[in-house]
Amino acid sequence: MPSRSTTYGTGLRGLSIATLVVIAAALTMVFYYAPLDADQGFIQKIFYIHVPLAIVSLLGFVFGGLMAVGYLLTGDRRWDMRSYVAIHLSLIFGIGALVTGSIWAKASWGHWWVWSEPTLVSFLIVVLLFCTYQPLRFSIEDPERQSRYASVFAIVAGAFVPLNFIAVRLAQQYVHPRVLTLTGGNLPGSMMLTFLVSLIGIAMLFATLWKYEMASKNARSQVRRLRRTLLGDDALAPAGRSAAPS
Amino acid sequence: MRTALVLLRKDLRLELRTLETVPAMVLLALVTFIVFHFGLDRDTIAGQEAAGVLVATLLFAAMLGVNRLFVAEREQGGFDAFLLAPVDRSAMLLAKAAGLFIFLAALEVVAVPAFGLFLLGPSLAPPLPGLIAVLALADLAIAVIGTLVSAIAIHTRARDLIGPVIGLPLLLPALIATARAAGPLLRFTHAAGAPPGKWLAVLALYDLVFALLAYAVFDFLLED
Amino acid sequence: MTGLYAIAPALPLGKAGKFVVAAYIVFVALILVYVAIMAARAQRLESELAQLRRDVEAARAVETARADEAREETPAGGRGPRPPVVASQRDDVAAARSGEPGWRAGGTATGERGPA
């Protein structure tokens, strides 16, 4: 076991402040700088929260898969912890993207859910898949095996993300005009700039929360280890069965 | 490769002697057809609707096979014996995936003609070659992903639950492609028996990527 | 709400505005839910730390009491420069580890990574 200790709290304050500044700037730009969309009008403002949430969530899932590779290569449980936190945050962001997407669909097409928007459909599939991550972890008792199996799942599911988007996108006929593409290729410059600032803001928010949760989990495991060092193995309350890596 | 063949032969012999899995899968498929007949209240179906019914039925039946895949190993210590033997771990993946593929093929040999007999409006004969190609690629995806998922699920507490719960979302893109490819084949006015090449390509890509992925991660599921 | 209209008359809070506001409220609500979950975790961490402190202090009190007993048995009495080693029997790991400098130096534990 490596004796190097990591502190995730380092730089967290600076990152938090920077995130706050960027998100405040993004919101200001969304409502006061970006022009109203010619077709959709004010509704289109949802785009600046929905799409960044979705993109960051998907990247977070892939990031979780990469961290899981780290676990399988090294066997160091901290990689599993990183993967776990990334996936669980991405799931929260993903649910946010689904709900905001649904609101957008209702506002512009009159339905809470539209099957003709392939990005939304593939996103639903990805979120459904990652919803099984916690139950999987929870149903494996041995912590080492839990980490190993969860990592295998995270890798497979991370690779599934892009594949799924290819398959679903091909399966749809485009009934509705596509108001957004993930690359934002058809956006005017000021909208594009606003979008990019929002994207960076949400990505920084993800990084901040990730570091925050890692610091919290790290502190908790330090307390457990301190207890064992000071009071002996017997003093350690048996860790309840948990889905979270410890 | 030899190890995989030995394991495969063991699984097939076990299935032939006990007849545990495949008959149950066939039965489930037939019952599902009946459910669809009454649920849709239709005597015959065609086109995309028929493709949906066929894919959903085959998927349900396949899930039974996926759940049973490693049960014998788990219950009778086959894993320990396999891990003790000085053989390549990937042989297990190859053997189990091949076994599942054969089970699925056996299921379809009965279920697809039964589908043609019970529910399908148009004749089954003209689209059959195309349908076989599509189903073969779909079976490959189910076999690979099913083996992977089953190997993950077998060591969990709620194993009958975890398998399908993880497997179904992973299979969704393949199922979408299968249904979309089979739809045009099952229409009344089939101009040609060939499925759209786009869907075959998607299925083949899916098979390839998941085969490589499964090969890369499978060892970690056996290691103990 | 009317107050909001008064200070922000430019906001088109009509039908479209409601949806946009709803979407952004979803975002804020998610963050707040997350903060609430993390607050629960912080609370648990705090109580674990408090428990640890209580346990360590209790262990030290037991050790001090034993040390006093041991001193009373020796005829010389008087406070020695360091506590006697009676407590550090092999079967009493807890007492052995809570020597004067040990329980404050959390740093020894921070670097160490046992199988968690």
Coordinates of C-alpha atoms in Angstrom, one line a residue:
Chain A
M1 CA 0.0 0.0 0.0
P2 CA 1.4 3.4 -0.9
S3 CA 1.9 5.6 2.1
R4 CA 1.4 8.9 0.1
S5 CA -1.5 10.7 1.5
T6 CA -3.7 12.9 -0.7
T7 CA -5.6 15.9 0.5
Y8 CA -8.5 16.7 -1.7
G9 CA -9.3 19.9 0.1
T10 CA -6.2 21.7 -1.2
G11 CA -7.2 24.5 -3.6
L12 CA -10.9 23.8 -2.9
R13 CA -11.5 27.3 -1.7
G14 CA -10.0 29.0 -4.7
L15 CA -11.8 26.6 -7.0
S16 CA -15.1 27.3 -5.3
I17 CA -14.7 31.1 -5.6
A18 CA -13.7 30.7 -9.3
T19 CA -16.7 28.5 -9.9
L20 CA -19.0 31.0 -8.3
V21 CA -17.5 33.9 -10.4
V22 CA -17.8 31.9 -13.7
I23 CA -21.4 30.8 -13.0
A24 CA -22.4 34.3 -12.0
A25 CA -20.9 35.6 -15.2
A26 CA -22.6 32.8 -17.2
L27 CA -26.0 33.6 -15.8
T28 CA -25.5 37.3 -16.4
M29 CA -24.5 36.6 -20.0
V30 CA -27.5 34.3 -20.5
F31 CA -30.1 36.8 -19.4
Y32 CA -28.4 40.2 -20.4
Y33 CA -25.9 39.5 -23.2
A34 CA -27.1 36.6 -25.3
P35 CA -29.6 37.7 -27.9
L36 CA -33.1 36.2 -28.0
D37 CA -33.4 33.3 -30.3
A38 CA -35.2 34.1 -33.6
D39 CA -37.4 31.0 -33.6
Q40 CA -37.8 30.1 -29.9
G41 CA -37.4 33.4 -28.2
F42 CA -36.9 33.4 -24.5
I43 CA -37.5 29.6 -24.2
Q44 CA -34.1 29.1 -25.8
K45 CA -32.4 30.3 -22.6
I46 CA -33.0 26.8 -21.2
F47 CA -30.4 25.6 -23.7
Y48 CA -27.6 27.3 -21.6
I49 CA -28.3 25.2 -18.6
H50 CA -29.6 22.0 -20.1
V51 CA -26.9 21.3 -22.6
P52 CA -23.9 22.0 -20.3
L53 CA -25.4 19.8 -17.6
A54 CA -25.8 17.0 -20.2
I55 CA -22.3 17.4 -21.6
V56 CA -20.7 17.6 -18.2
S57 CA -22.7 14.6 -17.0
L58 CA -21.6 12.5 -19.9
L59 CA -18.0 13.5 -19.6
G60 CA -18.3 12.7 -15.9
F61 CA -19.5 9.2 -16.7
V62 CA -16.5 8.7 -19.0
F63 CA -14.2 10.2 -16.4
G64 CA -15.5 7.7 -13.9
G65 CA -14.7 4.9 -16.3
L66 CA -11.2 6.2 -16.7
M67 CA -10.7 6.3 -12.9
A68 CA -12.0 2.7 -12.8
V69 CA -9.2 1.7 -15.2
G70 CA -6.8 3.2 -12.7
Y71 CA -8.3 0.9 -10.0
L72 CA -8.0 -2.2 -12.1
L73 CA -4.4 -1.4 -13.0
T74 CA -3.2 -0.5 -9.5
G75 CA -5.7 -2.1 -7.1
D76 CA -5.6 1.1 -5.0
R77 CA -9.0 1.8 -3.5
R78 CA -8.7 5.5 -3.9
W79 CA -9.2 5.1 -7.7
D80 CA -12.4 3.4 -7.0
M81 CA -13.4 6.2 -4.7
R82 CA -12.7 8.7 -7.5
S83 CA -14.7 6.7 -9.9
Y84 CA -17.6 6.3 -7.5
V85 CA -17.8 10.0 -6.7
A86 CA -17.6 11.0 -10.4
I87 CA -20.3 8.6 -11.4
H88 CA -22.6 9.6 -8.6
L89 CA -22.2 13.3 -9.3
S90 CA -22.7 12.7 -13.0
L91 CA -25.9 11.0 -12.2
I92 CA -27.2 14.0 -10.3
F93 CA -26.1 16.3 -13.1
G94 CA -27.7 13.9 -15.6
I95 CA -31.1 13.9 -13.8
G96 CA -30.8 17.7 -13.9
A97 CA -30.2 17.5 -17.6
L98 CA -33.2 15.2 -18.1
V99 CA -35.6 17.4 -16.1
T100 CA -34.5 20.6 -17.8
G101 CA -34.7 18.9 -21.2
S102 CA -38.2 17.8 -20.4
I103 CA -39.2 21.3 -19.4
W104 CA -37.7 22.6 -22.6
A105 CA -39.6 20.0 -24.7
K106 CA -42.8 21.0 -23.0
A107 CA -42.2 24.7 -23.6
S108 CA -41.2 24.4 -27.2
W109 CA -43.1 21.3 -28.5
G110 CA -45.9 21.1 -26.0
H111 CA -45.0 17.6 -24.7
W112 CA -43.0 16.7 -21.6
W113 CA -41.2 14.0 -23.6
V114 CA -40.4 13.8 -27.2
W115 CA -39.0 10.6 -28.8
S116 CA -37.8 12.4 -31.9
E117 CA -35.0 14.1 -30.1
P118 CA -32.3 11.4 -30.2
T119 CA -30.0 13.2 -27.8
L120 CA -32.7 13.2 -25.1
V121 CA -33.5 9.5 -25.7
S122 CA -29.9 8.3 -25.6
F123 CA -29.4 10.4 -22.6
L124 CA -32.3 8.6 -20.9
I125 CA -30.7 5.3 -21.7
V126 CA -27.4 6.3 -20.3
V127 CA -28.9 7.6 -17.1
L128 CA -31.0 4.4 -16.7
L129 CA -27.8 2.4 -17.1
F130 CA -25.9 4.3 -14.5
C131 CA -28.9 4.1 -12.1
T132 CA -27.9 0.5 -11.7
Y133 CA -24.4 1.4 -10.5
Q134 CA -25.5 1.9 -6.8
P135 CA -27.7 -1.2 -6.6
L136 CA -24.8 -3.3 -8.0
R137 CA -22.4 -2.0 -5.5
F138 CA -24.8 -2.4 -2.7
S139 CA -25.4 -6.1 -3.5
I140 CA -21.8 -7.1 -3.2
E141 CA -20.6 -7.4 0.4
D142 CA -16.9 -8.0 0.1
P143 CA -15.4 -4.5 -0.3
E144 CA -12.6 -5.6 -2.5
R145 CA -14.9 -7.4 -4.8
Q146 CA -17.3 -4.5 -4.7
S147 CA -14.6 -2.2 -6.0
R148 CA -13.4 -4.6 -8.6
Y149 CA -16.9 -5.3 -10.0
A150 CA -18.0 -1.7 -9.8
S151 CA -14.8 -0.8 -11.8
V152 CA -15.6 -3.3 -14.5
F153 CA -19.1 -1.9 -14.7
A154 CA -17.8 1.7 -14.8
I155 CA -15.5 0.9 -17.7
V156 CA -18.1 -1.0 -19.7
A157 CA -20.7 1.7 -19.1
G158 CA -18.2 4.5 -19.8
A159 CA -17.5 2.9 -23.2
F160 CA -21.2 2.5 -23.7
V161 CA -21.9 6.2 -23.6
P162 CA -20.5 7.2 -27.0
L163 CA -21.7 3.9 -28.7
N164 CA -25.2 4.5 -27.4
F165 CA -25.3 8.0 -28.9
I166 CA -24.2 6.7 -32.3
A167 CA -26.9 4.0 -32.3
V168 CA -29.8 6.1 -31.1
R169 CA -28.9 9.0 -33.3
L170 CA -29.0 6.7 -36.3
A171 CA -32.3 5.3 -35.3
Q172 CA -34.2 8.6 -35.4
Q173 CA -35.7 10.4 -38.3
Y174 CA -35.4 14.0 -37.7
V175 CA -39.0 15.2 -37.5
H176 CA -38.3 18.4 -35.6
P177 CA -35.8 20.9 -36.9
R178 CA -32.7 20.4 -34.8
V179 CA -32.3 23.6 -32.8
L180 CA -29.1 22.4 -31.2
T181 CA -26.2 20.3 -32.0
L182 CA -23.7 19.2 -29.4
T183 CA -21.1 21.1 -31.3
G184 CA -23.3 24.2 -31.4
G185 CA -22.1 24.7 -35.0
N186 CA -25.0 26.8 -36.1
L187 CA -25.0 29.3 -33.2
P188 CA -24.3 32.9 -33.7
G189 CA -21.1 34.1 -32.0
S190 CA -22.6 35.8 -28.9
M191 CA -24.8 32.8 -28.2
M192 CA -21.8 30.5 -28.7
L193 CA -19.7 32.5 -26.2
T194 CA -22.5 32.5 -23.6
F195 CA -22.8 28.7 -24.1
L196 CA -19.1 28.2 -23.7
V197 CA -19.0 30.2 -20.5
S198 CA -22.0 28.2 -19.1
L199 CA -20.3 25.0 -20.1
I200 CA -17.1 26.0 -18.3
G201 CA -19.1 27.1 -15.3
I202 CA -20.9 23.8 -15.0
A203 CA -17.7 21.9 -15.5
M204 CA -16.1 23.8 -12.8
L205 CA -19.0 23.2 -10.5
F206 CA -18.6 19.5 -11.2
A207 CA -14.9 19.7 -10.3
T208 CA -15.7 21.6 -7.1
L209 CA -18.3 19.2 -5.9
W210 CA -16.1 16.3 -6.9
K211 CA -13.2 17.6 -4.8
Y212 CA -15.6 18.5 -2.0
E213 CA -17.0 15.1 -1.8
M214 CA -13.6 13.4 -2.1
A215 CA -12.4 15.6 0.8
S216 CA -15.4 14.6 2.8
K217 CA -14.9 10.9 2.1
N218 CA -11.2 11.1 2.7
A219 CA -11.7 12.8 6.0
R220 CA -14.1 10.1 7.1
S221 CA -11.7 7.3 6.2
Q222 CA -8.9 9.2 8.0
V223 CA -11.1 9.3 11.2
R224 CA -11.6 5.5 10.9
R225 CA -8.0 4.9 10.5
L226 CA -7.1 7.2 13.4
R227 CA -9.5 5.3 15.6
R228 CA -7.9 2.1 14.7
T229 CA -4.4 3.4 15.3
L230 CA -5.3 4.9 18.7
L231 CA -7.7 2.4 20.1
G232 CA -6.9 -0.8 18.2
D233 CA -8.8 -2.9 15.7
D234 CA -11.5 -3.9 18.2
A235 CA -12.6 -0.3 18.7
L236 CA -13.6 0.0 15.1
A237 CA -17.3 -0.4 14.7
P238 CA -17.9 -2.8 11.9
A239 CA -18.6 -0.8 8.8
G240 CA -22.2 -1.3 7.8
R241 CA -22.8 -2.7 4.3
S242 CA -22.6 0.2 2.1
A243 CA -22.6 1.1 -1.6
A244 CA -19.9 3.6 -1.1
P245 CA -16.2 2.7 -1.1
S246 CA -14.5 3.3 2.2
Chain B
M1 CA -9.1 -22.2 -27.5
R2 CA -9.0 -25.9 -26.6
T3 CA -10.0 -25.0 -23.1
A4 CA -12.9 -23.0 -24.4
L5 CA -14.0 -25.9 -26.6
V6 CA -13.9 -28.3 -23.6
L7 CA -15.9 -25.9 -21.5
L8 CA -18.4 -25.4 -24.3
R9 CA -18.8 -29.1 -24.7
K10 CA -19.4 -29.5 -21.0
D11 CA -22.1 -26.8 -21.0
L12 CA -23.8 -28.2 -24.1
R13 CA -23.8 -31.8 -22.6
L14 CA -25.1 -30.5 -19.4
E15 CA -27.9 -28.7 -21.2
L16 CA -28.7 -31.8 -23.3
R17 CA -28.9 -34.1 -20.2
T18 CA -30.9 -31.7 -18.0
L19 CA -32.8 -29.7 -20.6
E20 CA -33.0 -26.9 -18.1
T21 CA -32.6 -23.7 -20.0
V22 CA -33.6 -23.9 -23.7
P23 CA -37.0 -25.5 -23.2
A24 CA -37.8 -22.8 -20.6
M25 CA -36.8 -20.1 -23.0
V26 CA -38.9 -21.5 -25.8
L27 CA -41.9 -21.8 -23.5
L28 CA -41.5 -18.3 -22.4
A29 CA -41.3 -17.1 -26.0
L30 CA -44.5 -18.9 -27.0
V31 CA -46.4 -17.6 -23.9
T32 CA -45.2 -14.1 -24.8
F33 CA -46.6 -14.4 -28.3
I34 CA -50.0 -15.4 -26.8
V35 CA -49.8 -12.4 -24.5
F36 CA -49.1 -10.1 -27.4
H37 CA -51.9 -11.6 -29.4
F38 CA -54.4 -10.8 -26.6
G39 CA -52.7 -7.6 -25.5
L40 CA -52.7 -6.1 -29.0
D41 CA -56.0 -7.8 -29.8
R42 CA -54.7 -8.7 -33.3
D43 CA -54.6 -11.9 -35.2
T44 CA -51.8 -10.9 -37.5
I45 CA -49.2 -8.2 -37.3
A46 CA -46.6 -6.9 -39.8
G47 CA -43.8 -4.4 -40.3
Q48 CA -42.3 -2.5 -37.5
E49 CA -44.9 -3.7 -35.1
A50 CA -44.1 -7.3 -35.8
A51 CA -40.4 -6.5 -35.4
G52 CA -41.0 -5.0 -32.0
V53 CA -43.0 -8.0 -30.8
L54 CA -40.3 -10.4 -32.0
V55 CA -37.4 -8.5 -30.5
A56 CA -39.2 -8.0 -27.1
T57 CA -40.1 -11.7 -27.0
L58 CA -36.6 -12.9 -27.9
L59 CA -35.2 -10.5 -25.3
F60 CA -37.4 -11.8 -22.5
A61 CA -36.5 -15.4 -23.4
A62 CA -32.8 -14.5 -23.7
M63 CA -32.8 -13.0 -20.1
L64 CA -33.7 -16.5 -18.8
G65 CA -30.7 -17.9 -20.4
V66 CA -28.5 -15.1 -19.2
N67 CA -29.6 -15.7 -15.6
R68 CA -28.9 -19.4 -15.8
L69 CA -25.5 -19.0 -17.4
F70 CA -23.2 -19.3 -14.4
V71 CA -25.5 -20.9 -11.9
A72 CA -24.0 -24.4 -12.3
E73 CA -20.4 -23.0 -11.8
R74 CA -21.5 -21.1 -8.8
E75 CA -23.4 -23.8 -7.1
Q76 CA -21.1 -26.7 -7.8
G77 CA -17.7 -25.0 -7.4
G78 CA -16.9 -24.9 -11.0
F79 CA -15.3 -21.5 -10.6
D80 CA -12.8 -22.7 -8.1
A81 CA -11.9 -25.7 -10.2
F82 CA -11.5 -23.4 -13.3
L83 CA -9.4 -21.0 -11.4
L84 CA -7.1 -23.7 -10.1
A85 CA -6.5 -25.1 -13.6
P86 CA -3.6 -23.5 -15.4
V87 CA -5.6 -22.2 -18.3
D88 CA -6.3 -18.9 -19.9
R89 CA -9.2 -17.1 -18.0
S90 CA -10.6 -15.7 -21.3
A91 CA -11.5 -19.3 -22.3
M92 CA -14.4 -19.0 -19.9
L93 CA -15.7 -15.9 -21.6
L94 CA -15.4 -17.5 -25.0
A95 CA -17.0 -20.7 -24.0
K96 CA -19.9 -19.1 -22.1
A97 CA -20.6 -16.6 -24.9
A98 CA -20.5 -19.3 -27.5
G99 CA -22.8 -21.5 -25.3
L100 CA -25.3 -18.6 -24.9
F101 CA -25.2 -18.0 -28.6
I102 CA -26.0 -21.6 -29.4
F103 CA -28.9 -21.5 -26.8
L104 CA -30.3 -18.3 -28.5
A105 CA -30.0 -19.9 -31.9
A106 CA -31.8 -23.0 -30.7
L107 CA -34.5 -20.7 -29.2
E108 CA -34.9 -18.9 -32.5
V109 CA -35.1 -22.1 -34.5
V110 CA -38.4 -22.7 -32.7
A111 CA -39.6 -19.3 -31.8
V112 CA -39.2 -17.6 -35.2
P113 CA -41.2 -20.1 -37.1
A114 CA -43.8 -20.1 -34.3
F115 CA -43.9 -16.3 -34.7
G116 CA -44.5 -16.7 -38.4
L117 CA -47.3 -19.2 -37.7
F118 CA -49.1 -17.5 -34.8
L119 CA -48.7 -13.8 -35.4
L120 CA -47.0 -12.7 -38.6
G121 CA -49.2 -11.5 -41.4
P122 CA -46.8 -11.7 -44.3
S123 CA -45.1 -14.9 -45.2
L124 CA -41.9 -15.6 -43.3
A125 CA -40.1 -17.2 -46.2
P126 CA -39.0 -14.2 -48.3
P127 CA -37.4 -12.1 -45.5
L128 CA -35.8 -15.2 -43.8
P129 CA -32.2 -14.8 -45.1
G130 CA -32.1 -11.1 -44.0
L131 CA -33.8 -11.9 -40.7
I132 CA -31.2 -14.7 -40.0
A133 CA -28.4 -12.2 -40.6
V134 CA -29.9 -9.6 -38.3
L135 CA -30.8 -12.1 -35.6
A136 CA -27.3 -13.6 -35.8
L137 CA -25.7 -10.3 -35.1
A138 CA -28.2 -9.5 -32.4
D139 CA -27.6 -12.9 -30.8
L140 CA -23.9 -12.1 -30.8
A141 CA -24.5 -8.9 -28.9
I142 CA -26.8 -10.6 -26.4
A143 CA -24.3 -13.4 -25.9
V144 CA -21.3 -11.2 -25.3
I145 CA -23.1 -8.7 -23.0
G146 CA -25.1 -11.4 -21.4
T147 CA -22.0 -13.3 -20.4
L148 CA -20.3 -10.2 -19.1
V149 CA -23.4 -9.2 -17.1
S150 CA -24.0 -12.6 -15.8
A151 CA -20.4 -12.9 -14.6
I152 CA -20.9 -9.6 -12.7
A153 CA -24.2 -10.6 -11.3
I154 CA -23.4 -14.1 -10.2
H155 CA -21.4 -13.0 -7.2
T156 CA -23.9 -10.4 -6.0
R157 CA -26.6 -11.0 -3.4
A158 CA -29.6 -10.1 -5.6
R159 CA -28.2 -11.9 -8.6
D160 CA -31.4 -12.6 -10.5
L161 CA -32.2 -8.9 -10.3
I162 CA -28.8 -7.4 -11.0
G163 CA -28.3 -9.3 -14.2
P164 CA -31.3 -8.0 -16.1
V165 CA -31.1 -4.6 -14.5
I166 CA -27.6 -4.0 -15.8
G167 CA -28.0 -6.0 -19.0
L168 CA -31.1 -4.4 -20.4
P169 CA -29.8 -0.8 -20.7
L170 CA -26.5 -2.1 -22.1
L171 CA -28.4 -4.1 -24.7
L172 CA -30.8 -1.3 -25.7
P173 CA -28.8 0.1 -28.6
A174 CA -28.4 -3.4 -30.1
L175 CA -32.2 -4.0 -29.6
I176 CA -33.1 -0.7 -31.2
A177 CA -30.9 -1.6 -34.2
T178 CA -32.4 -5.1 -34.4
A179 CA -35.9 -3.9 -34.3
R180 CA -35.3 -1.2 -36.9
A181 CA -33.5 -3.6 -39.2
A182 CA -36.2 -6.3 -38.9
G183 CA -39.1 -3.9 -39.4
P184 CA -38.7 -3.3 -43.1
L185 CA -38.1 -7.1 -43.6
L186 CA -41.5 -8.0 -42.1
R187 CA -43.6 -5.7 -44.2
F188 CA -46.2 -7.1 -46.6
T189 CA -44.6 -5.4 -49.6
H190 CA -41.0 -6.5 -49.2
A191 CA -39.2 -5.4 -52.3
A192 CA -36.0 -7.2 -51.3
G193 CA -35.1 -9.6 -48.5
A194 CA -32.0 -7.6 -47.5
P195 CA -32.1 -5.5 -44.3
P196 CA -30.7 -1.9 -44.4
G197 CA -26.9 -2.2 -44.3
K198 CA -26.8 0.7 -41.8
W199 CA -28.3 -1.4 -39.1
L200 CA -26.1 -4.4 -39.8
A201 CA -23.1 -2.1 -39.6
V202 CA -24.3 -0.7 -36.2
L203 CA -24.9 -4.2 -34.9
A204 CA -21.6 -5.4 -36.1
L205 CA -19.8 -2.4 -34.6
Y206 CA -21.6 -3.0 -31.3
D207 CA -20.7 -6.6 -31.3
L208 CA -17.0 -5.8 -32.0
V209 CA -16.7 -3.1 -29.3
F210 CA -18.3 -5.2 -26.6
A211 CA -16.4 -8.3 -27.5
L212 CA -13.1 -6.4 -27.1
L213 CA -14.3 -4.7 -23.9
A214 CA -15.5 -8.0 -22.4
Y215 CA -12.2 -9.6 -23.4
A216 CA -10.3 -6.8 -21.7
V217 CA -12.2 -6.8 -18.4
F218 CA -13.4 -10.4 -18.0
D219 CA -10.3 -11.6 -16.2
F220 CA -11.0 -9.2 -13.3
L221 CA -14.4 -10.8 -12.7
L222 CA -12.9 -14.2 -12.1
E223 CA -9.8 -13.2 -10.1
D224 CA -10.0 -14.2 -6.5
Chain C
M1 CA -44.0 38.1 -6.8
T2 CA -45.4 41.5 -7.8
G3 CA -42.4 43.0 -6.1
L4 CA -40.2 41.0 -8.4
Y5 CA -42.1 42.3 -11.4
A6 CA -41.6 45.8 -10.1
I7 CA -37.8 45.5 -9.8
A8 CA -37.3 43.4 -12.9
P9 CA -39.9 44.6 -15.4
A10 CA -37.7 43.6 -18.3
L11 CA -37.9 40.0 -17.5
P12 CA -40.5 38.4 -19.8
L13 CA -42.2 36.3 -17.1
G14 CA -45.0 35.2 -19.3
K15 CA -45.6 31.7 -20.4
A16 CA -42.1 31.2 -21.8
G17 CA -40.5 32.8 -18.8
K18 CA -42.2 30.3 -16.4
F19 CA -40.5 27.4 -18.2
V20 CA -37.1 29.1 -18.2
V21 CA -37.4 30.0 -14.5
A22 CA -38.5 26.4 -13.8
A23 CA -35.5 25.0 -15.5
Y24 CA -33.1 27.2 -13.6
I25 CA -34.9 26.4 -10.3
V26 CA -34.4 22.7 -11.0
F27 CA -30.7 23.4 -11.3
V28 CA -30.6 25.4 -8.0
A29 CA -32.7 22.8 -6.3
L30 CA -30.4 20.0 -7.3
I31 CA -27.4 21.8 -5.9
L32 CA -29.3 22.5 -2.7
V33 CA -30.3 18.8 -2.4
Y34 CA -26.7 17.9 -2.9
V35 CA -25.6 20.4 -0.2
A36 CA -28.2 18.9 2.1
I37 CA -26.8 15.4 1.6
M38 CA -23.3 16.6 2.1
A39 CA -24.5 18.4 5.3
A40 CA -25.7 15.1 6.6
R41 CA -22.4 13.6 5.9
A42 CA -20.5 16.4 7.6
Q43 CA -22.8 16.0 10.6
R44 CA -22.0 12.3 10.7
L45 CA -18.3 13.0 10.4
E46 CA -18.5 15.5 13.2
S47 CA -20.2 13.0 15.5
E48 CA -17.7 10.3 14.6
L49 CA -14.9 12.7 15.6
A50 CA -16.6 13.6 18.9
Q51 CA -17.1 9.9 19.6
L52 CA -13.4 9.2 18.8
R53 CA -12.4 12.0 21.2
R54 CA -14.6 10.6 24.0
D55 CA -13.3 7.1 23.4
V56 CA -9.6 8.2 23.4
E57 CA -10.1 10.3 26.6
A58 CA -11.8 7.4 28.3
A59 CA -9.0 5.1 27.3
R60 CA -6.5 7.6 28.7
A61 CA -8.4 7.9 31.9
V62 CA -8.4 4.1 32.3
E63 CA -4.7 4.1 31.7
T64 CA -4.0 6.9 34.2
A65 CA -6.0 5.1 36.8
R66 CA -4.0 2.0 36.3
A67 CA -0.8 3.9 36.5
D68 CA -1.9 5.4 39.8
E69 CA -2.7 1.9 41.1
A70 CA 0.7 0.7 40.1
R71 CA 2.4 3.6 41.8
E72 CA 0.6 3.0 45.1
E73 CA 1.9 -0.6 45.1
T74 CA 5.5 0.6 44.8
P75 CA 6.7 1.8 48.2
A76 CA 8.7 4.7 46.8
G77 CA 5.5 6.5 45.6
G78 CA 6.0 9.9 44.0
R79 CA 5.4 10.8 40.4
G80 CA 8.0 9.4 38.1
P81 CA 9.1 11.2 35.0
R82 CA 7.1 8.8 32.8
P83 CA 4.2 6.5 33.4
P84 CA 5.1 2.9 34.2
V85 CA 4.8 0.4 31.5
V86 CA 2.4 -1.9 33.2
A87 CA -0.4 -0.8 30.9
S88 CA 1.5 -1.7 27.8
Q89 CA 0.9 -5.4 28.0
R90 CA 0.6 -7.1 24.6
D91 CA -3.1 -7.9 25.2
D92 CA -3.9 -4.2 25.9
V93 CA -3.2 -2.6 22.6
A94 CA -5.5 0.3 23.2
A95 CA -3.7 1.5 26.4
A96 CA -0.3 0.9 24.8
R97 CA -1.0 3.2 21.9
S98 CA -2.4 6.1 23.9
G99 CA 0.9 7.2 25.4
E100 CA 1.2 10.9 26.0
P101 CA 2.5 12.0 22.6
G102 CA 0.7 9.4 20.6
W103 CA -2.9 10.5 20.7
R104 CA -2.2 14.0 19.6
A105 CA 0.0 13.1 16.8
G106 CA -2.7 12.3 14.3
G107 CA 0.0 12.6 11.6
T108 CA 1.2 9.1 12.2
A109 CA -2.2 7.8 11.2
T110 CA -2.7 10.1 8.2
G111 CA 0.2 8.7 6.3
E112 CA -0.6 5.1 7.0
R113 CA -2.8 3.2 4.7
G114 CA -4.0 -0.1 5.9
P115 CA -6.5 -2.2 4.1
A116 CA -9.6 -0.2 4.8

